[in-house]
Amino acid sequence: MINLDAWKMPSEMRWQLRDRFRERRKEAGYSQEKIAEKSGVSLGSVKRFEQTGEISLTSFCKLLAAIGYLNDLDEVMKRPTYRSLDQMQKELDRSKRRNE
């Protein structure tokens, strides 16, 4: 059984990403105006993101690239999440068959 209490809700993740981005932007020494200019994302979108956590994926990627964090996003979902040893074994078996 999946424990939903251990999972973050989308709204929680949105706030955390917003807060982390704002911290990294400030650490890099960029104002909202400068990060908008550097990234090519409109100032309105930057402000909306930092107020509401809402932004398009394309704009988010541009902002991350502007502060040097785009490669971190590349790590998202690279590895499968196994919920059991049986599931992991099935995936390993499939991988072996593909490589034969």
Coordinates of C-alpha atoms in Angstrom, one line a residue:
M1 CA 0.0 0.0 0.0
I2 CA 1.3 3.5 -0.9
N3 CA 1.6 5.9 2.0
L4 CA 0.3 9.2 0.6
D5 CA 1.4 11.0 3.8
A6 CA 5.0 10.6 2.7
W7 CA 4.3 12.2 -0.7
K8 CA 4.4 15.9 -1.4
M9 CA 1.4 17.4 -2.9
P10 CA 1.8 19.5 -6.1
S11 CA 1.0 22.7 -4.4
E12 CA 3.7 22.0 -1.7
M13 CA 6.3 21.2 -4.4
R14 CA 5.4 24.4 -6.3
W15 CA 6.0 26.5 -3.2
Q16 CA 9.3 24.8 -2.5
L17 CA 10.5 25.2 -6.1
R18 CA 9.5 28.9 -6.0
D19 CA 11.4 29.4 -2.7
R20 CA 14.5 27.6 -3.9
F21 CA 14.6 29.5 -7.1
R22 CA 14.2 32.8 -5.3
E23 CA 17.1 31.9 -3.0
R24 CA 19.4 30.8 -5.8
R25 CA 18.5 33.9 -7.9
K26 CA 19.5 36.1 -4.9
E27 CA 22.6 34.1 -4.2
A28 CA 23.6 34.7 -7.9
G29 CA 23.1 38.4 -7.3
Y30 CA 20.2 38.9 -9.8
S31 CA 17.2 41.1 -9.3
Q32 CA 13.9 40.0 -10.8
E33 CA 14.6 42.4 -13.7
K34 CA 18.1 41.1 -14.4
I35 CA 17.0 37.4 -14.3
A36 CA 14.2 38.2 -16.7
E37 CA 16.6 40.0 -19.0
K38 CA 19.3 37.2 -18.8
S39 CA 16.8 34.4 -19.3
G40 CA 14.5 35.9 -21.9
V41 CA 11.5 35.2 -19.6
S42 CA 9.2 38.2 -19.2
L43 CA 9.4 40.2 -15.9
G44 CA 5.7 39.5 -15.4
S45 CA 6.3 35.7 -15.5
V46 CA 9.2 36.0 -13.1
K47 CA 7.1 38.0 -10.7
R48 CA 4.1 35.7 -11.0
F49 CA 6.4 32.6 -10.4
E50 CA 7.9 34.2 -7.3
Q51 CA 4.4 35.2 -6.0
T52 CA 2.3 32.2 -6.9
G53 CA 4.7 29.4 -7.9
E54 CA 3.0 29.2 -11.4
I55 CA 5.2 29.2 -14.5
S56 CA 5.4 27.3 -17.8
L57 CA 7.9 24.5 -18.0
T58 CA 9.7 26.3 -20.8
S59 CA 10.1 29.5 -18.8
F60 CA 11.2 27.5 -15.7
C61 CA 13.9 25.8 -17.8
K62 CA 15.1 29.2 -19.1
L63 CA 15.3 30.6 -15.5
L64 CA 17.2 27.5 -14.3
A65 CA 19.6 27.9 -17.3
A66 CA 20.2 31.5 -16.4
I67 CA 21.4 30.6 -12.9
G68 CA 23.2 27.5 -13.8
Y69 CA 20.8 24.8 -12.5
L70 CA 19.3 23.4 -15.7
N71 CA 21.4 20.2 -15.6
D72 CA 19.9 19.5 -12.1
L73 CA 16.5 19.3 -13.7
D74 CA 17.9 16.7 -16.1
E75 CA 18.1 14.3 -13.2
V76 CA 14.4 14.3 -12.6
M77 CA 12.8 10.9 -13.3
K78 CA 16.0 9.3 -14.7
R79 CA 15.8 6.3 -12.5
P80 CA 12.7 4.2 -12.0
T81 CA 11.2 4.1 -8.6
Y82 CA 10.6 0.5 -7.4
R83 CA 7.8 -0.2 -5.0
S84 CA 8.9 -3.8 -4.4
L85 CA 11.7 -6.2 -4.9
D86 CA 9.5 -8.2 -7.3
Q87 CA 9.0 -5.0 -9.5
M88 CA 12.8 -4.4 -9.5
Q89 CA 13.5 -8.0 -10.5
K90 CA 11.0 -7.8 -13.4
E91 CA 12.7 -4.6 -14.7
L92 CA 16.1 -6.2 -14.4
D93 CA 14.9 -9.2 -16.4
R94 CA 13.4 -6.9 -19.1
S95 CA 16.6 -5.0 -19.3
K96 CA 18.7 -8.2 -19.7
R97 CA 16.3 -9.4 -22.5
R98 CA 16.7 -6.1 -24.4
N99 CA 20.5 -6.3 -24.2
E100 CA 20.8 -9.9 -25.5

